[in-house]
Short mmCIF file of C-alpha atoms in Angstrom, two decimals:
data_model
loop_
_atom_site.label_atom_id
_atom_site.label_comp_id
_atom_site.label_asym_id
_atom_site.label_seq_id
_atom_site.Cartn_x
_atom_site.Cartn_y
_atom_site.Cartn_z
CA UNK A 124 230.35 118.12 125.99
CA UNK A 125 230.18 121.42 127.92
CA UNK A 126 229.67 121.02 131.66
CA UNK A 127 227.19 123.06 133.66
CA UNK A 128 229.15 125.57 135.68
CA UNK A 129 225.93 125.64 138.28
CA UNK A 130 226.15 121.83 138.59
CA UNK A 131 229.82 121.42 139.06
CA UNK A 132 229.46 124.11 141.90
CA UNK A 133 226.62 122.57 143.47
CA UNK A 134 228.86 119.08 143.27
CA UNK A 135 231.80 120.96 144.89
CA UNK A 136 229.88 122.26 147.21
CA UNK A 137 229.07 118.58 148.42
CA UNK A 138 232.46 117.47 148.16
CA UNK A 139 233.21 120.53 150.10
CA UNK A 140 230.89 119.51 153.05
CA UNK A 141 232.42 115.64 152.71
CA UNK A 142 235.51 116.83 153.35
CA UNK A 143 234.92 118.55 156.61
CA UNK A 144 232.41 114.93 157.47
CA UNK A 145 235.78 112.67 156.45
CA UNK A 146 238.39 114.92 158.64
CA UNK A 147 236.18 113.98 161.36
CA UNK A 148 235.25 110.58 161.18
CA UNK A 149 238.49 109.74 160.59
CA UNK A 150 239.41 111.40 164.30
CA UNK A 151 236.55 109.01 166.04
CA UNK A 152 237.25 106.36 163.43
CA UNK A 153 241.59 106.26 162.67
CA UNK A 154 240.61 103.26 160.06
CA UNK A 155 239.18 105.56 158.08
CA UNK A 156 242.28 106.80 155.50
CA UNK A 157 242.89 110.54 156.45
CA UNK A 158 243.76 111.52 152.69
CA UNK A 159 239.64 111.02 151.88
CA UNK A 160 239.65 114.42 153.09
CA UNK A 161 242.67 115.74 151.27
CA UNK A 162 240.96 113.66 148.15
CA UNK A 163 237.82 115.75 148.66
CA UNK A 164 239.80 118.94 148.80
CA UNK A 165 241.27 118.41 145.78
CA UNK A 166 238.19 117.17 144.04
CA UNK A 167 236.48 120.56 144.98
CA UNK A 168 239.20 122.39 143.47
CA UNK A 169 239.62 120.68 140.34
CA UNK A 170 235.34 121.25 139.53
CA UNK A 171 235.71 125.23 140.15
CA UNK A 172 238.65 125.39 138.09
CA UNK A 173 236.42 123.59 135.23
CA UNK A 174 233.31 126.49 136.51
CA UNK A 175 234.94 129.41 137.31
CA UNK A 176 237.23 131.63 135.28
CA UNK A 177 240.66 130.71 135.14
CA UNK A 178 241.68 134.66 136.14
CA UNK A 179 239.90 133.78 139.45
CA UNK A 180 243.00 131.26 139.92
CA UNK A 181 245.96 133.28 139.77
CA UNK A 182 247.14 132.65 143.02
CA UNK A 183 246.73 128.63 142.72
CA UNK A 184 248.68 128.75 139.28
CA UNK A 185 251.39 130.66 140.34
CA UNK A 186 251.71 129.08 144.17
CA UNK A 187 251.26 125.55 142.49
CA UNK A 188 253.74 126.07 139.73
CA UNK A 189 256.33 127.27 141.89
CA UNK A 190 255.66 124.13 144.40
CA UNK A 191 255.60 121.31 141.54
CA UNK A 192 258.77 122.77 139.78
CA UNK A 193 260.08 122.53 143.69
CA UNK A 194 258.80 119.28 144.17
CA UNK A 195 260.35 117.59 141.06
CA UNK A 196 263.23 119.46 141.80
CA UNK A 197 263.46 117.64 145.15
CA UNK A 198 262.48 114.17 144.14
CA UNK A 199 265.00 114.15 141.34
CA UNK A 200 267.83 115.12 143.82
CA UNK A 201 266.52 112.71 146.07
CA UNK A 202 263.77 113.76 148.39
CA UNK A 203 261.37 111.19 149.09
CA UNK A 204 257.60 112.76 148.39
CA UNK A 205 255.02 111.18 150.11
CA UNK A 206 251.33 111.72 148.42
CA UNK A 207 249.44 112.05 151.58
CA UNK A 208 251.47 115.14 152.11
CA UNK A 209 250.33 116.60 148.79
CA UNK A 210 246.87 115.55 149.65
CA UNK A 211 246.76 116.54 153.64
CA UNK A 212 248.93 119.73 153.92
CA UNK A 213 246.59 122.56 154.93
CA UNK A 214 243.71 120.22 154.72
CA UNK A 215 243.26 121.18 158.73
CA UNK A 216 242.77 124.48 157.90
CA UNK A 217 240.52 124.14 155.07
CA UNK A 218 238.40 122.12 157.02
CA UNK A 219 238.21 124.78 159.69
CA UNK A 220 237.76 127.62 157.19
CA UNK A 221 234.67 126.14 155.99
CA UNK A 222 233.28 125.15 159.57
CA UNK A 223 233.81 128.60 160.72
CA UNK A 224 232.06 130.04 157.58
CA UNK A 225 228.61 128.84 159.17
CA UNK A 226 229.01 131.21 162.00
CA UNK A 227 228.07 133.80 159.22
CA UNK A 228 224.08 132.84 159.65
CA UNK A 229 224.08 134.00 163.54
CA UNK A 230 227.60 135.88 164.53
CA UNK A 231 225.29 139.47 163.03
CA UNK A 232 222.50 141.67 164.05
CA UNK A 233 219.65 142.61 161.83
CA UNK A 234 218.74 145.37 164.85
CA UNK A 235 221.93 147.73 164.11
CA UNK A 236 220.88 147.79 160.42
CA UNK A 237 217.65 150.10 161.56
CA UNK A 238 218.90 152.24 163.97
CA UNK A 239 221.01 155.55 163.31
CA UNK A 240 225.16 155.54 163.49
CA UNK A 241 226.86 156.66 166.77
CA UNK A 242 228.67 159.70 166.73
CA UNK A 243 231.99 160.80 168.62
CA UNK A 244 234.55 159.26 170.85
CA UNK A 245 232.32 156.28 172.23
CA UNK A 246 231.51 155.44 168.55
CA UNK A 247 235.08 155.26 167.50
CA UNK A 248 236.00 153.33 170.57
CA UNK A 249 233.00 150.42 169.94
CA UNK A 250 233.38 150.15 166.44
CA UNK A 251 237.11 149.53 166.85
CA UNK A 252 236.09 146.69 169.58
CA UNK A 253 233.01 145.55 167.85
CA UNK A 254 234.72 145.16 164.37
CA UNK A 255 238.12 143.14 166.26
CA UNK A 256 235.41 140.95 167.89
CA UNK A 257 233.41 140.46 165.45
CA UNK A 258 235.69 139.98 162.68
CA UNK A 259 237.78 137.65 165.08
CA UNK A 260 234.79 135.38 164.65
CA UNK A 261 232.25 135.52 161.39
CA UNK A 262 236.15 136.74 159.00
CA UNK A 263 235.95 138.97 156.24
CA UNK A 264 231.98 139.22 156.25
CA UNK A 265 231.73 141.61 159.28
CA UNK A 266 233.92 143.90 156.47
CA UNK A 267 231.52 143.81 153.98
CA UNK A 268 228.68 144.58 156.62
CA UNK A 269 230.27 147.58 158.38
CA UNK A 270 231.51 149.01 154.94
CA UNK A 271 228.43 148.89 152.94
CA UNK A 272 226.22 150.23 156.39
CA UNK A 273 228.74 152.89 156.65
CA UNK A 274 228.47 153.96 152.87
CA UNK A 275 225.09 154.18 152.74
CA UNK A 276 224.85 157.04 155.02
CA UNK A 277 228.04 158.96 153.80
CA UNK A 278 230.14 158.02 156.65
CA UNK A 279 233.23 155.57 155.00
CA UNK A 280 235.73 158.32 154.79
CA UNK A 281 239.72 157.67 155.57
CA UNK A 282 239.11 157.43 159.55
CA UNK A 283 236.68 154.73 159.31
CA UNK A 284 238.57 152.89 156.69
CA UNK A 285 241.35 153.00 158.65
CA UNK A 286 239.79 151.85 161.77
CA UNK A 287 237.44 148.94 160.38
CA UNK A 288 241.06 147.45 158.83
CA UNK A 289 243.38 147.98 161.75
CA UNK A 290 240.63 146.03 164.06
CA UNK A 291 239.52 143.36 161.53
CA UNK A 292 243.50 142.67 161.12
CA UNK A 293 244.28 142.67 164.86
CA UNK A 294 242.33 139.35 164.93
CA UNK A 295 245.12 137.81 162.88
CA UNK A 296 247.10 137.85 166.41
CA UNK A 297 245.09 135.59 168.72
CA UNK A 298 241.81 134.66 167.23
CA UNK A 299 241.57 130.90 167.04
CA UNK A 300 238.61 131.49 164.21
CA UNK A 301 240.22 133.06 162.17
CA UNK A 302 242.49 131.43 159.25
CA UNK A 303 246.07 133.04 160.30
CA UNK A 304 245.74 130.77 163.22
CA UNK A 305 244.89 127.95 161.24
CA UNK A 306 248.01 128.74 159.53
CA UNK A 307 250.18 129.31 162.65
CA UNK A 308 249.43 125.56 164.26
CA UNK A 309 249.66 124.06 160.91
CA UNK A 310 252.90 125.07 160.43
CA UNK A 311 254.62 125.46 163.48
CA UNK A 312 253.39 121.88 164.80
CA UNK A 313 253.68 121.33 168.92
CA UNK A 314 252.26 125.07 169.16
CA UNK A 315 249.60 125.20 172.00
CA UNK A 316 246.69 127.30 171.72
CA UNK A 317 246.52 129.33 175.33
CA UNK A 318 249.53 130.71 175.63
CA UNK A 319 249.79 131.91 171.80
CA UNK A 320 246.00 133.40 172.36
CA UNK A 321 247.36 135.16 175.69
CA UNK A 322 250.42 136.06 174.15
CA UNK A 323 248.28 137.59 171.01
CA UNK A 324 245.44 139.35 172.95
CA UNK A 325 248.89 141.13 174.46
CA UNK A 326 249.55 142.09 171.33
CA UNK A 327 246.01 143.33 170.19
CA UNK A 328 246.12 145.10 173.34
CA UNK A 329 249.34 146.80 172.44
CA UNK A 330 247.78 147.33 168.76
CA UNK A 331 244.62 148.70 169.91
CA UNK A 332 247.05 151.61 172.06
CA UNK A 333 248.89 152.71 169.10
CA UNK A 334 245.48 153.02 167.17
CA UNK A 335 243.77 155.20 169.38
CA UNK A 336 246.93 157.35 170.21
CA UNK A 337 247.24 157.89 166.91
CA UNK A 338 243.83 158.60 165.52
CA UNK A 339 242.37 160.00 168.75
CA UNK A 340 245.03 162.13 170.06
CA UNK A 341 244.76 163.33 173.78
CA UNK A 342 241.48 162.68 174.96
CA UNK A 343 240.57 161.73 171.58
CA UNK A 344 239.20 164.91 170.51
CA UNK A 345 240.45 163.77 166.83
CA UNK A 346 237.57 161.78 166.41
CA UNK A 347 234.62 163.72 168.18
CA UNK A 348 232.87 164.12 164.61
CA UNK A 349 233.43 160.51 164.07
CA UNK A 350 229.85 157.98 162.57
CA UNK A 351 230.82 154.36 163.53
CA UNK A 352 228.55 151.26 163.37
CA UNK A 353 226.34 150.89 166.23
CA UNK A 354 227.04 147.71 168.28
CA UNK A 355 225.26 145.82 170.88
CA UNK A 356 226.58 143.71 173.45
CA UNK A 357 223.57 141.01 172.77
CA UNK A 358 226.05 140.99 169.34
CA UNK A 359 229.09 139.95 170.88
CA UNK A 360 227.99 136.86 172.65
CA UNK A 361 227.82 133.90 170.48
CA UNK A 362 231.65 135.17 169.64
CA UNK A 363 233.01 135.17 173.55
CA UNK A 364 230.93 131.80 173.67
CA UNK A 365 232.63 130.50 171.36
CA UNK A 366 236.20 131.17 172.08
CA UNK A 367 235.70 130.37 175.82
CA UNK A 368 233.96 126.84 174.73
CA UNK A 369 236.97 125.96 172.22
CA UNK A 370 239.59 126.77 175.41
CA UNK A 371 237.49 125.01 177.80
CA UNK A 372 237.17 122.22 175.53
CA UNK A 373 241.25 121.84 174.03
CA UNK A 374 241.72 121.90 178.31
CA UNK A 375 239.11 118.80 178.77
CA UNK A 376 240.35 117.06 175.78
CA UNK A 377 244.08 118.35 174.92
CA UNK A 378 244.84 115.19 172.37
CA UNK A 379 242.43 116.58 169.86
CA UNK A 380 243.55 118.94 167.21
CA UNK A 381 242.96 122.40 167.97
CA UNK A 382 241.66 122.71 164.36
CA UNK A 383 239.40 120.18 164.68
CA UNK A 384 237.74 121.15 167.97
CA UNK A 385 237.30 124.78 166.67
CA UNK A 386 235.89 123.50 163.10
CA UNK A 387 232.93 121.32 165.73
CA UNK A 388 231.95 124.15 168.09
CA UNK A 389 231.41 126.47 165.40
CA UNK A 390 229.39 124.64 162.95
CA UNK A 391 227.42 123.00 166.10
CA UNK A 392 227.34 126.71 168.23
CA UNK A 393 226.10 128.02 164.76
CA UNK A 394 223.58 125.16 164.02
CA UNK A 395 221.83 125.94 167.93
CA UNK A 396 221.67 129.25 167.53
CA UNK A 397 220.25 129.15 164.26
CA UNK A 398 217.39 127.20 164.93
CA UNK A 399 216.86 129.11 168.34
CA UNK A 400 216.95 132.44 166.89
CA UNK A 401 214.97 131.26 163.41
CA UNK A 402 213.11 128.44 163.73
CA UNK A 403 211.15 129.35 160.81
CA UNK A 404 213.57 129.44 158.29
CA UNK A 405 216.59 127.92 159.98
CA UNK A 406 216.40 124.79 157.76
CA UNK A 407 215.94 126.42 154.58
CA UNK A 408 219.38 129.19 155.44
CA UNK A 409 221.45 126.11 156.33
CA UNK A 410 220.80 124.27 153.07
CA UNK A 411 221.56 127.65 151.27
CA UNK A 412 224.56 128.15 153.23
CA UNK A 413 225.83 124.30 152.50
CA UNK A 414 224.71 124.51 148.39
CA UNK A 415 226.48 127.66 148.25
CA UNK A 416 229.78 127.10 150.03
CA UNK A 417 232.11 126.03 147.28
CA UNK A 418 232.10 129.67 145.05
CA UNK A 419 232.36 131.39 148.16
CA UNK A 420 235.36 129.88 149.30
CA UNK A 421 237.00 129.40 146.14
CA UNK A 422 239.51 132.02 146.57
CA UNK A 423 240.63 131.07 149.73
CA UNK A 424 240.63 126.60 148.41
CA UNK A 425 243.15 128.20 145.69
CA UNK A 426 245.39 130.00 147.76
CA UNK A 427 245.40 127.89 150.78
CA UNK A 428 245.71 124.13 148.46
CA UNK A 429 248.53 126.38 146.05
CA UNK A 430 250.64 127.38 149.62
CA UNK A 431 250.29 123.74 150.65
CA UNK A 432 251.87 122.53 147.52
CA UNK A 433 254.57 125.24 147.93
CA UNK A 434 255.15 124.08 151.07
CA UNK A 435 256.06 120.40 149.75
CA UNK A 436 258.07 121.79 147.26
CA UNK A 437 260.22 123.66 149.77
CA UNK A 438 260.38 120.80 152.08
CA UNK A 439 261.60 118.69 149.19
CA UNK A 440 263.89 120.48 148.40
CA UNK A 441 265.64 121.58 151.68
CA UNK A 442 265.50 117.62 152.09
CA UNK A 443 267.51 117.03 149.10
CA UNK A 444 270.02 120.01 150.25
CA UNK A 445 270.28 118.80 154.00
CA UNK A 446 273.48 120.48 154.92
CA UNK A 447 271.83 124.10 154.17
CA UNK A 448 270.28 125.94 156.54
CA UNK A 449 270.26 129.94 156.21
CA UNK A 450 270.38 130.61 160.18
CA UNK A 451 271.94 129.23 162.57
CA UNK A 452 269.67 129.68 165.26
CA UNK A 453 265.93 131.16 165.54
CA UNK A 454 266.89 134.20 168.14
CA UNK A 455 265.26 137.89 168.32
CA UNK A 456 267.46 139.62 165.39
CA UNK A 457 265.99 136.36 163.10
CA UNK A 458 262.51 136.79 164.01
CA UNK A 459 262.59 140.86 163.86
CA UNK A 460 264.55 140.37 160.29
CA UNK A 461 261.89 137.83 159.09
CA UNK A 462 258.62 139.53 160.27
CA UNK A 463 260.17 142.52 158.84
CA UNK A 464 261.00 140.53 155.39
CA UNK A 465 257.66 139.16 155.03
CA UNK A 466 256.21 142.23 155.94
CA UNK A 467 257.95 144.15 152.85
CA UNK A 468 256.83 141.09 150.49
CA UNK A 469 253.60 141.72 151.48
CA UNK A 470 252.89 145.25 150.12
CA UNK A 471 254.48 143.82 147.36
CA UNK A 472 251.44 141.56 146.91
CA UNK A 473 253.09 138.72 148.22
CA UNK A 474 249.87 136.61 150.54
CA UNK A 475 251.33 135.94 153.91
CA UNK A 476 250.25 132.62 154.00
CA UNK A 477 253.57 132.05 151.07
CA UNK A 478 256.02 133.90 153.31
CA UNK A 479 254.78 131.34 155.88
CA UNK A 480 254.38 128.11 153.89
CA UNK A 481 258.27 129.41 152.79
CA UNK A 482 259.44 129.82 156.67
CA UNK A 483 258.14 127.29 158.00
CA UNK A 484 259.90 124.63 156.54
CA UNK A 485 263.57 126.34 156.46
CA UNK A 486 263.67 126.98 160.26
CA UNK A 487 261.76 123.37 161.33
CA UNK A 488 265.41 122.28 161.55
CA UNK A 489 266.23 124.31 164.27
CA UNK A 490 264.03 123.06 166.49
CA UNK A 491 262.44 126.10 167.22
CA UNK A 492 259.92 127.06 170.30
CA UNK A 493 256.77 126.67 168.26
CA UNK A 494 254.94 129.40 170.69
CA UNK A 495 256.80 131.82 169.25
CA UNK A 496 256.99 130.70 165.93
CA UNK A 497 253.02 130.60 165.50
CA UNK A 498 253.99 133.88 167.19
CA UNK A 499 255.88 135.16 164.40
CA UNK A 500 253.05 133.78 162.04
CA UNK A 501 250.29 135.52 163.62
CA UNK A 502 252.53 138.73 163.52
CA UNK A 503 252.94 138.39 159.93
CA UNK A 504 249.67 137.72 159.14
CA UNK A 505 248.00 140.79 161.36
CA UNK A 506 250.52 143.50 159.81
CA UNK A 507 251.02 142.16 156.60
CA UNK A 508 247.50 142.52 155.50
CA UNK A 509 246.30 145.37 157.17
CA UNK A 510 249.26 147.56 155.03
CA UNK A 511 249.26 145.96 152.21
CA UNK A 512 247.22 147.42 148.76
CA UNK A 513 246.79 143.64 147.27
CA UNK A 514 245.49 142.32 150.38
CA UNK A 515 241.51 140.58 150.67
CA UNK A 516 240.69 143.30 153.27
CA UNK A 517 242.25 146.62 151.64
CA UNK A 518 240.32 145.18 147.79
CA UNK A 519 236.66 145.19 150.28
CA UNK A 520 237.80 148.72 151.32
CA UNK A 521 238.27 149.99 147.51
CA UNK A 522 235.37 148.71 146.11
CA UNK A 523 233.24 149.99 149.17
CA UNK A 524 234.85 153.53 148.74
CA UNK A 525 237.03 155.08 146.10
CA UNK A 526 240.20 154.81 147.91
CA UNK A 527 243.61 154.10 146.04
CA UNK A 528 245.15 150.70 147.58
CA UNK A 529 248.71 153.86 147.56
CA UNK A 530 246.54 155.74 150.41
CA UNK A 531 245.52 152.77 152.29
CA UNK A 532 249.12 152.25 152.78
CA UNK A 533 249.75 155.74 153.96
CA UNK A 534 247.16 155.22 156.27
CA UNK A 535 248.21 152.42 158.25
CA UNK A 536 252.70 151.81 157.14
CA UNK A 537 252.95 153.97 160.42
CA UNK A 538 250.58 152.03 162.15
CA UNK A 539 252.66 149.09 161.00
CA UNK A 540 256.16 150.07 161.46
CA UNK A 541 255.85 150.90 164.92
CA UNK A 542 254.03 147.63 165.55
CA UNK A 543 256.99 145.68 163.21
CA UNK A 544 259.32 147.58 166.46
CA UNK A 545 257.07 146.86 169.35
CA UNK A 546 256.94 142.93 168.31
CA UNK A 547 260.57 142.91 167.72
CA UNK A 548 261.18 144.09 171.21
CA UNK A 549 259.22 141.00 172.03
CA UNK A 550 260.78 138.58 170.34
CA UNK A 551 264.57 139.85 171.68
CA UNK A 552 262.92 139.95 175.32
CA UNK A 553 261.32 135.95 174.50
CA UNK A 554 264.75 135.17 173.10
CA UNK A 555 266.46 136.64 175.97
CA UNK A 556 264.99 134.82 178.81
CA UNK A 557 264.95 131.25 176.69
#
């Protein structure tokens, strides 16, 4: 009997939504088994591989394949493998990955679609800080805005392309909606979220100077003739809102996950709004939104469940080998070297998500200050992606514009070496004064 691909996603797409219920019931309710969630994951998974085309799953095969041949590897020299860790690893992240996807129905402005694009200096300076905050908040969709407003009136040419992906990527470093952070506190457990945001907005900082030095040149007459996307401030505050309530709120209540308390405020900030701003047709968006959720985050279910497996794999293994350990210590040279090493993998078409589900468990034995690990994770993330021609955010630029994935890393390896030696400097001054 053939199933119905529409069905199975609509299914998913429920599962999807019981996951994120589960993860938090079981925080007000511990009785409740955590690995219903993890179960749901799975579940969700395991439907749009049955709907979707297998080419769709690459990244899950490969990422998967490499973890179970890990895992068995492991458990036949002796690991012990627990099935709550195949079930629960990255299940945090997943959850807040589809909470934060709701903030797509309010985190955008219908005005700037009407209105004509900005010219010169000013332009290139808002677009580069309405893009950052923006993306830091609604993800990849603020890409797919910008790009396709900018094409339409003949204005996505290499500066633009190059700006809308260094500030989208700069997000990576501190933005606690976004998934590299997800990433960073999953796997570098004990991290705490204000002083790896203040430590990343000193980074984004530092990124945003080397971006317009670069493009702008002194007094920035490089980009006088340059169209941006017009931005409002009215556009920017359900984002602030939202990262000041999730800091307020991990202060107030510090023994609930980070992940958790930014997958509430978004889907509830997003909910408000929505019904404040449409009233009309608030309840009719949200149900679209909720139906629809499992094919648009299929991609990202793959890649993140595939890394999690990986990641039990590797831990398996390094179990079963427990006199090996490749450094021995975490310092400044280590973190430049690895940065640096994931970096290269990445324009390879390596995701940095694997070079961190592979990191991660290698250095946990060293006991390492898990600031500056998620640190190191954020850094990866941010400069791995932005570079990189096989990345989510460089395929959006080439089908917006016909751009090679070879010149978008023309474009920006400058951008990203410089930033690979400015965060190294970092890491030796962090290792210095430890």
């Amino acid at each position: 009997m053939k199933l119905n691909p529409v069905l199975l996603c609509y299914l998913a797409s429920l599962l999807l939504l019981g996951m994120a219920v589960s993860s938090l019931l079981h925080l007000l309710y511990p009785s409740l088994p955590a690995w219903v969630s993890g179960l749901c994951a799975w579940l969700v998974l395991g439907m749009l591989l049955l709907a979707a085309h297998p080419r769709q799953f690459q990244q899950f095969f490969l990422l998967s394949g490499v973890g179970l041949a890990f895992l068995l590897w492991g458990w036949w020299r002796g690991a012990s493998v627990s099935l709550n860790d195949i079930l629960l690893q990255n299940n945090g992240l997943m959850v807040m990955l589809y909470s934060v996807g709701f903030l797509r129905l309010v985190a955008t402005s219908a005005q700037a679609g009407n209105e004509p694009l900005p010219q010169g200096r000013r332009a290139f300076v808002n677009t580069l800080l309405g893009v950052h905050v923006l993306g830091a908040v609604i993800n990849i969709s603020i890409l797919i805005l910008v790009a396709e407003r900018l094409k339409s009136q003949e204005a996505l040419g290499r500066q633009a392309v190059t700006v809308i992906g260094r500030a989208f990527s700069m997000a990576a470093f501190w933005s606690p909606f976004f998934a590299a952070m997800a990433v960073a506190l999953t796997y570098a457990p004990g991290a705490e979220l204000h002083p790896v945001i203040l430590t990343g907005l000193g980074l984004t900082a530092l990124a945003m100077l080397v971006t317009v030095l670069e493009m702008g040149g002194s007094g920035l007459h490089k980009v006088q003739a340059f169209r941006g996307y017009p931005m409002h401030a009215g556009s920017l505050l359900i984002p602030m809102l939202l990262a000041v309530t999730v800091m307020v709120l991990h202060q107030l209540l510090p023994n609930v996950p980070v992940l958790m308390l930014v997958s509430t405020t978004a889907v509830t900030l997003a909910v408000i709004f929505l019904f404040l701003r449409q009233p009309e047709t608030a309840k009719a968006g949200l149900k679209q939104h909720v139906w629809n959720s499992a094919p648009r985050l299929a991609r990202e279910l793959g890649l993140f469940m595939g890394a999690g497996l990986l990641t039990v794999g590797v831990q398996a293994v390094t179990q079963s080998f427990s006199g090996f350990q490749p450094f021995a210590a975490l310092g400044g040279l280590e973190l430049s070297l690895l940065l640096g090493g994931a970096i290269v993998v990445s324009l390879l078409g390596v995701h940095p998500v694997v070079s961190v589900a592979v990191i991660g468990p290698l250095v946990q034995p060293l006991y390492p200050d898990p600031n500056v690990l998620a640190m190191l994770f954020l850094c990866i993330w941010s400069l791995g992606v932005v570079a990189s021609p096989f990345s989510g955010l460089n395929a959006i630029m080439r089908s917006q514009l016909e751009v090679s994935g070879r010149d978008i890393m023309l474009w920006n390896i400058g951008y990203v070496v410089v930033m690979w030696v400015m965060v190294s400097a970092v890491f030796f001054l962090i290792a210095g004064s430890a």
